Coordinates of C-alpha atoms and ligand atoms in Angstrom, one line a residue:
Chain A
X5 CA 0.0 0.0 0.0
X6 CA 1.4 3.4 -0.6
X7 CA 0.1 6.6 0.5
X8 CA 1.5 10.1 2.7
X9 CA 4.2 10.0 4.9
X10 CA 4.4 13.7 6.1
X11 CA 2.3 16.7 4.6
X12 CA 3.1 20.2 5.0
X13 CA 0.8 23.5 4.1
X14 CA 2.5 27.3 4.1
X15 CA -0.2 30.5 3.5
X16 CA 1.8 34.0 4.0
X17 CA 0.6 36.4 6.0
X18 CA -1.0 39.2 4.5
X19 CA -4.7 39.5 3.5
X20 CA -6.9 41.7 1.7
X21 CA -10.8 42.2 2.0
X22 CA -13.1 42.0 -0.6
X23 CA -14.9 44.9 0.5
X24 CA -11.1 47.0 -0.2
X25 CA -10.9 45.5 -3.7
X26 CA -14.9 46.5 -4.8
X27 CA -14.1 49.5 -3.0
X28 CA -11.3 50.7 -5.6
X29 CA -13.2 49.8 -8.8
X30 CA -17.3 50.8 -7.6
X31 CA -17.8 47.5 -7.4
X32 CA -21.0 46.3 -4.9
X33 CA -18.8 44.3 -2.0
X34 CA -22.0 42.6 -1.1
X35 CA -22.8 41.2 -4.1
X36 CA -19.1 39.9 -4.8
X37 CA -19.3 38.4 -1.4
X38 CA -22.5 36.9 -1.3
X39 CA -21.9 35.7 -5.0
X40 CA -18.4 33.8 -4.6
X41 CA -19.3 33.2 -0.9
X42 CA -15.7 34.4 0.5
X43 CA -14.9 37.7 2.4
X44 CA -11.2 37.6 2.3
X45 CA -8.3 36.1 0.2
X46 CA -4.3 35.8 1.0
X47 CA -1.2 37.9 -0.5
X48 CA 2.0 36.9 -1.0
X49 CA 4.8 39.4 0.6
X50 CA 6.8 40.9 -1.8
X51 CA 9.7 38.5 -1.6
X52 CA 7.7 35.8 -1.8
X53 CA 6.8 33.6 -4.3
X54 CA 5.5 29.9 -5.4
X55 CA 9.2 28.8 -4.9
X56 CA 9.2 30.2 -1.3
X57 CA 5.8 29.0 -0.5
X58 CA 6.5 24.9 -1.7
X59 CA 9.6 25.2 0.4
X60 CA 8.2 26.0 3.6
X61 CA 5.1 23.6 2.9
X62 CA 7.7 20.8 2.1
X63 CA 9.8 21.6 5.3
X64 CA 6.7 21.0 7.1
X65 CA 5.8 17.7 5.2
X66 CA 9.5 17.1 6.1
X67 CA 8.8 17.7 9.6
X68 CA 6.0 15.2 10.1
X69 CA 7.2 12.8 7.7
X70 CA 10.7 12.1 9.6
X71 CA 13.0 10.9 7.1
X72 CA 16.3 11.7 5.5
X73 CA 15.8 13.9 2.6
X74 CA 18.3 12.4 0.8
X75 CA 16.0 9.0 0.5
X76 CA 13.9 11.1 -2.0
X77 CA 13.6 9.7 -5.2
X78 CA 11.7 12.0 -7.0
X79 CA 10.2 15.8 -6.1
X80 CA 6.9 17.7 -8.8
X81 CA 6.2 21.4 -8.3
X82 CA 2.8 21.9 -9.8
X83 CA 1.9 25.3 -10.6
X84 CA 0.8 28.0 -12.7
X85 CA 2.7 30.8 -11.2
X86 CA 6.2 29.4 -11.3
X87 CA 9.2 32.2 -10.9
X88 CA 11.1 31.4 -14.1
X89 CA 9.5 30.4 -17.9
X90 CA 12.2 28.4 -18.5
X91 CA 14.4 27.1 -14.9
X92 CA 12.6 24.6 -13.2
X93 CA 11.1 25.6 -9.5
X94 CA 11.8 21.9 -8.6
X95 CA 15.7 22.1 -8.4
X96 CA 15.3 25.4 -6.0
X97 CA 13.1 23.2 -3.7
X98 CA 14.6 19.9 -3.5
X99 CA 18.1 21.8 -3.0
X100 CA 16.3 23.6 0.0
X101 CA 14.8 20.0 1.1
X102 CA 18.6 18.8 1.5
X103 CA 16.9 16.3 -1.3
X104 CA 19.8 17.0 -4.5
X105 CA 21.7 15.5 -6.4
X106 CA 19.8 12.0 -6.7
X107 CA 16.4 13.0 -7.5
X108 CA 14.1 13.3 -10.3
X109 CA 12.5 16.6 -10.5
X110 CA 10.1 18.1 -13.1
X111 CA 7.3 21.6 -12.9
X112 CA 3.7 20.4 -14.2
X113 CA 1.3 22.8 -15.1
X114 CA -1.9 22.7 -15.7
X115 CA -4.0 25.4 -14.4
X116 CA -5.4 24.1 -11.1
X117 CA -4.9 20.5 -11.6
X118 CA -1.0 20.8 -11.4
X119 CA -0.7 20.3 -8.0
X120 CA -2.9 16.7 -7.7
X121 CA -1.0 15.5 -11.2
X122 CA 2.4 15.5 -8.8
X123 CA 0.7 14.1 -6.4
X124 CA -0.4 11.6 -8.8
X125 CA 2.4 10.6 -10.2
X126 CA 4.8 10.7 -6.9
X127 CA 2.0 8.0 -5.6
X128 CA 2.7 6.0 -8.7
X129 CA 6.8 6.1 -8.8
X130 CA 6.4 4.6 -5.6
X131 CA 3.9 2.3 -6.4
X132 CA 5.9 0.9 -9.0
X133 CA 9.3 0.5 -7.0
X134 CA 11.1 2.7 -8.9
X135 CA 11.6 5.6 -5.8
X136 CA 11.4 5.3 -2.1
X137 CA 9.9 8.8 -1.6
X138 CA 8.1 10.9 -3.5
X139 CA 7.1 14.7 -3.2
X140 CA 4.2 16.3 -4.6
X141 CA 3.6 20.0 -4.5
X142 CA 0.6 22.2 -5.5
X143 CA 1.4 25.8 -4.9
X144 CA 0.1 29.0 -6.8
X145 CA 0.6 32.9 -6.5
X146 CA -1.6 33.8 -9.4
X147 CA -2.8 36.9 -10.5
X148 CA -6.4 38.2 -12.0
X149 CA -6.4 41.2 -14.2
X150 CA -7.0 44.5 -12.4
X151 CA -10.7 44.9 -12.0
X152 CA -11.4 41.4 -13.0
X153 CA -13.6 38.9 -11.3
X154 CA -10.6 36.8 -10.7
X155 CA -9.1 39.9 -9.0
X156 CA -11.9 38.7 -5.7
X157 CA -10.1 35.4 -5.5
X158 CA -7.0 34.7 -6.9
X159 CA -4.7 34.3 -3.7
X160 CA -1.4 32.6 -2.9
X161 CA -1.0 29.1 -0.9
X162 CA 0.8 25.2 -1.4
X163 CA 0.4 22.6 0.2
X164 CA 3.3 19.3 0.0
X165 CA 2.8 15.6 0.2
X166 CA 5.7 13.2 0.8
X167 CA 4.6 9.9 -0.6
X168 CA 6.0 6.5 0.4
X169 CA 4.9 3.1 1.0
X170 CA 5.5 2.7 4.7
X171 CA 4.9 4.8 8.0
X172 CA 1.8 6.0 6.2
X173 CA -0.5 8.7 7.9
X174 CA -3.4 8.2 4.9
X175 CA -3.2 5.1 2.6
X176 CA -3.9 6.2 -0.9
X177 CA -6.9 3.4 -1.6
X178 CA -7.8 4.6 -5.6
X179 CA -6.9 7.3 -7.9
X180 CA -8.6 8.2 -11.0
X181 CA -8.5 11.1 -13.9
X182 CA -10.9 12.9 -16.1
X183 CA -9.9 14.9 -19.2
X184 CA -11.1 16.7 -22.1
X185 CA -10.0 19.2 -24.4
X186 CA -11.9 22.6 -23.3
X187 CA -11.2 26.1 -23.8
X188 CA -12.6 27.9 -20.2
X189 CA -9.4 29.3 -18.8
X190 CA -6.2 30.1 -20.4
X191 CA -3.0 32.7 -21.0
X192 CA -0.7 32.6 -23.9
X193 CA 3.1 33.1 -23.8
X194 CA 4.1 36.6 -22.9
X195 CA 0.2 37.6 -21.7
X196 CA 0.7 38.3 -18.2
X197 CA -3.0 37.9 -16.8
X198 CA -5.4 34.8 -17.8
X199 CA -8.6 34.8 -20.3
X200 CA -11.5 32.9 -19.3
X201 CA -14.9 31.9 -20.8
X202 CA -17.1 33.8 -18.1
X203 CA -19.8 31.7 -17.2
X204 CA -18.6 29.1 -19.8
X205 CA -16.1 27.8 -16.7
X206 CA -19.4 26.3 -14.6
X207 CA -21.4 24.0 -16.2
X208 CA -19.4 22.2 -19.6
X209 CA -16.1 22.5 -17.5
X210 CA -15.6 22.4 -13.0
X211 CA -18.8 20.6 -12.2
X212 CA -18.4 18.1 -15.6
X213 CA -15.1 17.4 -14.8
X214 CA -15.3 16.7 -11.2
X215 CA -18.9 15.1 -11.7
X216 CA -16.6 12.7 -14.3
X217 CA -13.8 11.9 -12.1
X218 CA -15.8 11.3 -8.7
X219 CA -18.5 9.6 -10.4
X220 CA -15.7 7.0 -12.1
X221 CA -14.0 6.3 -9.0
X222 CA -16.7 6.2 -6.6
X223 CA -17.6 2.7 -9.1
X224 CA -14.0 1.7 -8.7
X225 CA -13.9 1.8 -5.1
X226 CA -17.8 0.7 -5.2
X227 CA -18.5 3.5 -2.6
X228 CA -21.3 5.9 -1.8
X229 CA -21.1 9.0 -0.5
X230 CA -21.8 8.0 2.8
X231 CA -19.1 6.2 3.3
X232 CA -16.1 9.1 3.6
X233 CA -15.8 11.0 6.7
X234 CA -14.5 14.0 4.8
X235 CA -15.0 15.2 0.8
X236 CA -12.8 17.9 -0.5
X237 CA -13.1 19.4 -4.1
X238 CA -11.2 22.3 -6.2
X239 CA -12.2 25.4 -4.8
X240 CA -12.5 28.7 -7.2
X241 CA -15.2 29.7 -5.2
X242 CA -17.2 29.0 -2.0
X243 CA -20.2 28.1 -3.9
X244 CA -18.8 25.6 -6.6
X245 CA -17.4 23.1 -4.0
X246 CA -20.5 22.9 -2.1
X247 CA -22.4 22.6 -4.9
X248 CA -20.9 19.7 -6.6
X249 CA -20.4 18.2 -3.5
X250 CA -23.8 18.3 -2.9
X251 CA -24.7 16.7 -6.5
X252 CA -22.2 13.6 -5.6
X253 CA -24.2 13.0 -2.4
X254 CA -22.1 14.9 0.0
X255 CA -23.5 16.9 2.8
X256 CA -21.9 20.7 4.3
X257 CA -20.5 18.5 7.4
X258 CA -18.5 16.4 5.0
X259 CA -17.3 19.6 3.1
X260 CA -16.8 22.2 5.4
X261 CA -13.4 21.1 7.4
X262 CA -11.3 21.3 4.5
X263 CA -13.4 24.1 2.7
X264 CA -10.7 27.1 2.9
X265 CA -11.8 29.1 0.1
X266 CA -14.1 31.9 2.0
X267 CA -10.9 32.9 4.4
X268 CA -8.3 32.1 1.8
X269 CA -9.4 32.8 -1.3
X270 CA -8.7 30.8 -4.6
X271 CA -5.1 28.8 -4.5
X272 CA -5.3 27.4 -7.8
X273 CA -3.0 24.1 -7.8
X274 CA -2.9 24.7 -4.1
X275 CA -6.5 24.5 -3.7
X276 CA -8.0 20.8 -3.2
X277 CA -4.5 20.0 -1.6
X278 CA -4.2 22.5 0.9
X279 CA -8.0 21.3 1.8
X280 CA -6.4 17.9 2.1
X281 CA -4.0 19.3 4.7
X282 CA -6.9 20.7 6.9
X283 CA -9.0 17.5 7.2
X284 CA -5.5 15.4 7.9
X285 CA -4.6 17.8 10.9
X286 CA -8.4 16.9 12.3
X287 CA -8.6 13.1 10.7
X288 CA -9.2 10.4 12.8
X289 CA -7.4 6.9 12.7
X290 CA -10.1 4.7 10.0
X291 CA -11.4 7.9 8.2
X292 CA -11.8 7.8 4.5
X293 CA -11.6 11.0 2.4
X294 CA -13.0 11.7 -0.7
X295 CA -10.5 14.0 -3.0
X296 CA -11.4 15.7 -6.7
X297 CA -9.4 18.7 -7.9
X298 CA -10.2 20.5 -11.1
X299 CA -7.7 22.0 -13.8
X300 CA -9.4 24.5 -16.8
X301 CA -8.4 23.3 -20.0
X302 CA -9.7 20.6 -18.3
X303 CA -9.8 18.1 -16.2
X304 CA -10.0 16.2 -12.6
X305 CA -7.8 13.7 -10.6
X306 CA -9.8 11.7 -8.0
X307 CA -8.0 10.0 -4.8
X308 CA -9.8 8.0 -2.2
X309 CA -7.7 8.5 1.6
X310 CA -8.0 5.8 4.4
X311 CA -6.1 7.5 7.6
X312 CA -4.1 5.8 9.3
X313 CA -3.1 5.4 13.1
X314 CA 0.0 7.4 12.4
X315 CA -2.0 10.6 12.1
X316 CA -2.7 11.3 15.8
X317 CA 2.0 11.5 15.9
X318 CA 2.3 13.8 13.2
X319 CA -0.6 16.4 13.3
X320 CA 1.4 18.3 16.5
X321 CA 5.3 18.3 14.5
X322 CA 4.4 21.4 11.9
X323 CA 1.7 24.7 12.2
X324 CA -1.6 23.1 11.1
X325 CA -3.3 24.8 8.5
X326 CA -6.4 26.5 10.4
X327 CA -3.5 28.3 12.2
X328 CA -2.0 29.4 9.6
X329 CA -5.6 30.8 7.5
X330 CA -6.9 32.6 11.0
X331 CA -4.1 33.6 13.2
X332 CA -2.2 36.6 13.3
X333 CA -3.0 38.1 9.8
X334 CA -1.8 41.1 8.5
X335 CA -4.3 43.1 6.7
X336 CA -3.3 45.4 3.9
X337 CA -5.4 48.2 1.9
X338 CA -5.7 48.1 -1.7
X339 CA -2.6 50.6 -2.8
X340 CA -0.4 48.6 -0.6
X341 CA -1.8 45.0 -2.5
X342 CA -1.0 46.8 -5.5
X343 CA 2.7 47.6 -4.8
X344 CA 3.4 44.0 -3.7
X345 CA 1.7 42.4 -6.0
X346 CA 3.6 44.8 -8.8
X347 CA 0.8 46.3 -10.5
X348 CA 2.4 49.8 -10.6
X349 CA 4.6 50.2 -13.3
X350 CA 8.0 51.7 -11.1
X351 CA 10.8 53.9 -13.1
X352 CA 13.3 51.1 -12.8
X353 CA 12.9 47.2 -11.7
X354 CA 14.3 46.5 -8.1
X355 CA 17.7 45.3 -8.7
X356 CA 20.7 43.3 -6.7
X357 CA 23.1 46.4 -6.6
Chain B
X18 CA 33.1 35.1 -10.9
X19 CA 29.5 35.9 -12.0
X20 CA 27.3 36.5 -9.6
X21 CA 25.1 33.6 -10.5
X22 CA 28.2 31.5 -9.6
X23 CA 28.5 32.4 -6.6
X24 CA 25.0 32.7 -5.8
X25 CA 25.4 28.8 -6.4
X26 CA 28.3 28.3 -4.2
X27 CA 26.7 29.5 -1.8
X28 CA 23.5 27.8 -1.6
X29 CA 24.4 25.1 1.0
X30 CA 24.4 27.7 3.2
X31 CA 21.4 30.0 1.9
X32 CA 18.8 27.7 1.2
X33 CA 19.9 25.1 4.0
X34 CA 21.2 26.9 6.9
X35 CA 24.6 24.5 6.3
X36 CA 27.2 25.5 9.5
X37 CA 30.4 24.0 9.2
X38 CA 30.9 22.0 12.5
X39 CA 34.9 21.7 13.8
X40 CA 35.7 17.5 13.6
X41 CA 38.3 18.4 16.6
X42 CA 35.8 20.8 18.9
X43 CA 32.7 20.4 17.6
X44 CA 32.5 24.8 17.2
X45 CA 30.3 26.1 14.6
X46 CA 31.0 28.2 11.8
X47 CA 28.1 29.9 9.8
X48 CA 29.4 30.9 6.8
X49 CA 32.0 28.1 6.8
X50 CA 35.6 29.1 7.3
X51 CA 38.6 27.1 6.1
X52 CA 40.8 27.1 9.6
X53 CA 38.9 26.6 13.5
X54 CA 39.7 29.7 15.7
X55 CA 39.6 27.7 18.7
X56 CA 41.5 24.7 18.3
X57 CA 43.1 25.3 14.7
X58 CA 41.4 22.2 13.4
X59 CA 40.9 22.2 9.4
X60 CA 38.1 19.4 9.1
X61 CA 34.8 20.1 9.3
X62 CA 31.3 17.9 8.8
X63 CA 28.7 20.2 7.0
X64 CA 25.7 21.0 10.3
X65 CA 22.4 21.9 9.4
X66 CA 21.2 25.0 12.0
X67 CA 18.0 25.0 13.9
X68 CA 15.3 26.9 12.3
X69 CA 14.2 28.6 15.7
X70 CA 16.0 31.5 17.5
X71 CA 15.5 34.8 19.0
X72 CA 16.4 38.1 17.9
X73 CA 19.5 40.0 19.4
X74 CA 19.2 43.4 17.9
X75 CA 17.5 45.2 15.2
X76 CA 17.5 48.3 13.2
X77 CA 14.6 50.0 10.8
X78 CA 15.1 50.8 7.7
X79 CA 13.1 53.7 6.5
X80 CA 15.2 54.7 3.2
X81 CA 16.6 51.7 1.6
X82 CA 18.9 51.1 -1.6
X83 CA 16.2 51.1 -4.3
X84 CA 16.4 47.1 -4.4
X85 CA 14.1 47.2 -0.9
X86 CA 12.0 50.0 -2.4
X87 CA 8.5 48.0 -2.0
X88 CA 9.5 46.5 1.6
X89 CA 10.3 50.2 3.8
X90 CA 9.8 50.6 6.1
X91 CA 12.2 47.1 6.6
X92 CA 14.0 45.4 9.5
X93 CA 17.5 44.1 9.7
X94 CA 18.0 42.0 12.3
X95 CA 20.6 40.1 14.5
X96 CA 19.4 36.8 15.2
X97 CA 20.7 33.9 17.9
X98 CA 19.6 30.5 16.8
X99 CA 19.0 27.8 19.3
X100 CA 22.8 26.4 18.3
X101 CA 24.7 29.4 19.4
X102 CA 25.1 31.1 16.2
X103 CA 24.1 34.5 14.9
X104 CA 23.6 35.7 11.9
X105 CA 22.2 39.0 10.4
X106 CA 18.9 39.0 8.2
X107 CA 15.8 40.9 7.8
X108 CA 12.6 40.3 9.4
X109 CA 9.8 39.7 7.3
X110 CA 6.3 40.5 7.0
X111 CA 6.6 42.4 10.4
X112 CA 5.4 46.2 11.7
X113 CA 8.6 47.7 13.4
X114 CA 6.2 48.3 16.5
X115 CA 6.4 44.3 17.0
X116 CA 9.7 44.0 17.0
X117 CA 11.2 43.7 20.4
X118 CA 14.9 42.1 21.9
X119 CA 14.4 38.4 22.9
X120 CA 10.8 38.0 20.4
X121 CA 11.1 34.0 18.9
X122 CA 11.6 34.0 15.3
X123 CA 11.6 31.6 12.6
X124 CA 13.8 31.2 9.8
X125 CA 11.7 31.2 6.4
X126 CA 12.4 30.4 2.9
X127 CA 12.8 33.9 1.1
X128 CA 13.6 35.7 -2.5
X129 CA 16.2 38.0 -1.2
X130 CA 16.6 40.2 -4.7
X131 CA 16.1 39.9 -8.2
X132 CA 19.6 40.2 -10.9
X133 CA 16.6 42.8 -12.9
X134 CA 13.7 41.7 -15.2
X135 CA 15.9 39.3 -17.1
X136 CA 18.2 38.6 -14.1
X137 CA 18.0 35.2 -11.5
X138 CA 16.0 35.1 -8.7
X139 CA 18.3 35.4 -5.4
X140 CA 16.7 33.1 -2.7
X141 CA 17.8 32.6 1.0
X142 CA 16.5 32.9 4.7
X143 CA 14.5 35.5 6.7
X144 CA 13.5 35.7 9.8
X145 CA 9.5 36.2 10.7
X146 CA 8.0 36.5 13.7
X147 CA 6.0 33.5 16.1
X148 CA 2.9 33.7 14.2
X149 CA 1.0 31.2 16.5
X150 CA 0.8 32.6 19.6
Ligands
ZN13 ZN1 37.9 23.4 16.5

């Protein structure tokens, strides 16, 4: 059986209101609020950035894990915010991870799903022998255009999973993956913000996708929806993962322990996986959890989680993620967002001197 | 040497917190040095720092080279790790009205400058605050 060894989450600290946002462009607050069902999303610090946010996430997977770096086979960064276009953000984290020189390392991308396709595939190198550990990383610092709807949610977050095949804290029980060629979301070499279809991203893309995956491996696993302690989906919004949660049989009190998205915002390929991390630091020993992410462009991975005893040891050895959405935020006002997210254009770039 | 060379020779200690610990008296050295001051030992065994310490001393920066111009008001700080050594970094993400002498910090995972638009990305440590109190 393989499955997690350690998991690790990281948010930064600063936030922004949605009320600060609406304010700036006469938008109506309430009507943003009430529509995406979220009142606040993170901000990266200005030296931050998805590199800096997988390697904190995967020092805390580290942490709880206990192992020797070194025995890591194989290390994924999925993303859609990474640094460089071409320099891979995997070689910057292993190297922090202690995990270099013997390791396999690549960056995925694919919108949202990136961070469940390392996952993926870090569960299966171990599966088939060919690594002792992997990592799998879903981190994102994206950006929405100025103004745009995406500009409500967009927010910055990862969350790491070590995967091995003993020492487990969740058995991974089945995987499965949904795909289809559709344009809803997307952003061309050299454009700096992302395109989407509007409404076209509901219906023909997140809930048929995730309705897809969760429906196929809820047959695998011959399973109901009564039958998982905990159900966590991609979350763009706070509506959409109720919602198709709800169509798959699951109720709110399923949902809600690893439903971030109203105090964090959107964390694209951090988003299912950092909701993962909040139902492991509260999991029980015997608990199933029910896992679909969603990627525009599109598609959805499925994973069905069995905890194991090993979670009540390794909940306590790294900041859980509650405590890292709700405590001690720092709140910043619009102009201040602005300047760290670089929207102003400055006379000259900030440079080493 | 370019800088991106020895950005990279110097990433042991950057991205790891790598001390270099005295095979003959066990002292730590952070950055590395080739000769031990206290026993004049010239092997050493690469030692991985805590990540926990406290700080020592600080000073604000209001007006700072033009690198730093989105973090001023920023804080440079001395910081004691829980293995003895010190070293100077900047506090992130923190008001200079938390900052006080003895406050627990963290070492965190950082981007520490940018070579310009076309340049590498410099990372290394920082020091934040307790957030979880
Ligand atoms: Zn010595």
């Amino acid at each position: 059986m393989v499955g997690i060894v350690g998991y690790g989450v990281y948010i930064p600290r600063f936030r922004i209101k949605l009320e600060e946002i609406a304010k700036i462009w006469g938008a109506d607050a309430l009507a943003y609020k009430a529509g995406l069902l979220m009142e606040q999303k993170s901000v990266p610090g200005p030296d931050q950035d998805t590199v800096t946010i997988s390697v904190e996430a995967a020092r805390n997977a580290l942490k709880r894990a206990k192992i020797d770096p070194t025995e890591i086979g194989a290390l994924y960064v999925g993303s859609e915010s990474h640094p460089y276009a071409v320099k891979p953000s995997g070689t910057i984290v292993a190297e922090a991870m202690g995990a270099t020189p013997y390791c396999h390392t690549a960056d995925f991308e694919f919108a949202c799903k990136a961070g469940t396709e390392g996952m993926f595939v870090a569960l299966n190198l171990v599966q088939a022998g060919a690594v002792k550990y992997a990592v799998g990383i879903g981190t994102d610092t994206s950006q929405g255009a100025p103004g745009d709807a995406l500009e409500y949610s967009a927010s910055a977050g990862g969350a790491a999973f070590i995967m091995g095949s003993e020492n487990l804290v969740a058995e991974c029980e089945f995987t499965d993956a949904y795909m289809t060629d559709t344009a809803d979301f997307w952003r061309k070499e050299h454009q700096y913000y992302p395109q989407h279809a509007g409404r076209y991203t509901g219906e023909p893309a997140y809930f048929k996708h995730i309705l897809g995956a969760g429906r196929a491996i809820m047959e695998r696993a011959k399973a109901k929806a009564s039958d998982f302690k905990y159900a966590v989906f991609h979350q763009p919004n706070g509506k959409f993962p109720m919602k198709v949660g709800k169509m798959l049989g699951f109720n709110k009190e399923q949902i809600e322990p690893g439903w971030l998205v109203p105090r964090l915002g959107n964390t694209y390929s951090g988003s299912s996986p950092m909701g993962l991390t909040a139902i492991l630091d509260v999991a029980e020993p015997g608990e199933r959890i029910f896992m679909v992410s969603y990627g525009s462009g599109a598609g959805s991975d499925a994973f069905i989680w069995k905890v194991t005893e090993r979670i009540k040891e390794v909940q306590n050895l790294a900041p859980k993620t509650r405590d890292y959405l709700d405590k001690n935020q720092i709140y910043l006002d619009y102009g201040t967002y602005a300047k760290f997210r670089r929207k102003i254009i400055m006379s000259e770039s900030p440079q080493i001197l | 040497m370019s800088t991106s060379a020895r950005y990279t020779r110097e990433i042991p200690q950057r991205y790891r917190l790598e001390a270099a610990k005295c095979k003959g008296c066990s002292k730590l050295f952070f950055p590395p040095r080739l000769i031990c001051d206290e026993c004049g030992g010239k092997e050493f065994e690469p030692h991985r720092l805590s990540d926990k310490g406290k700080v020592v001393s600080y000073s604000v920066v209001r007006i700072g080279p033009s690198q730093f111009v989105e973090q001023v008001p920023y804080i440079v700080s001395v910081v004691e790790l829980e293995d003895g050594v010190r070293l100077t970094c900047q506090v992130a993400d923190a008001k200079p009205e938390e900052l006080e002498i003895g406050a627990p910090v963290t070492i965190e995972f950082r981007k520490i400058g940018e070579e310009g638009d076309a340049g590498i990305i410099h990372y290394g440590y920082k020091a934040v605050l307790d957030r979880f109190k």
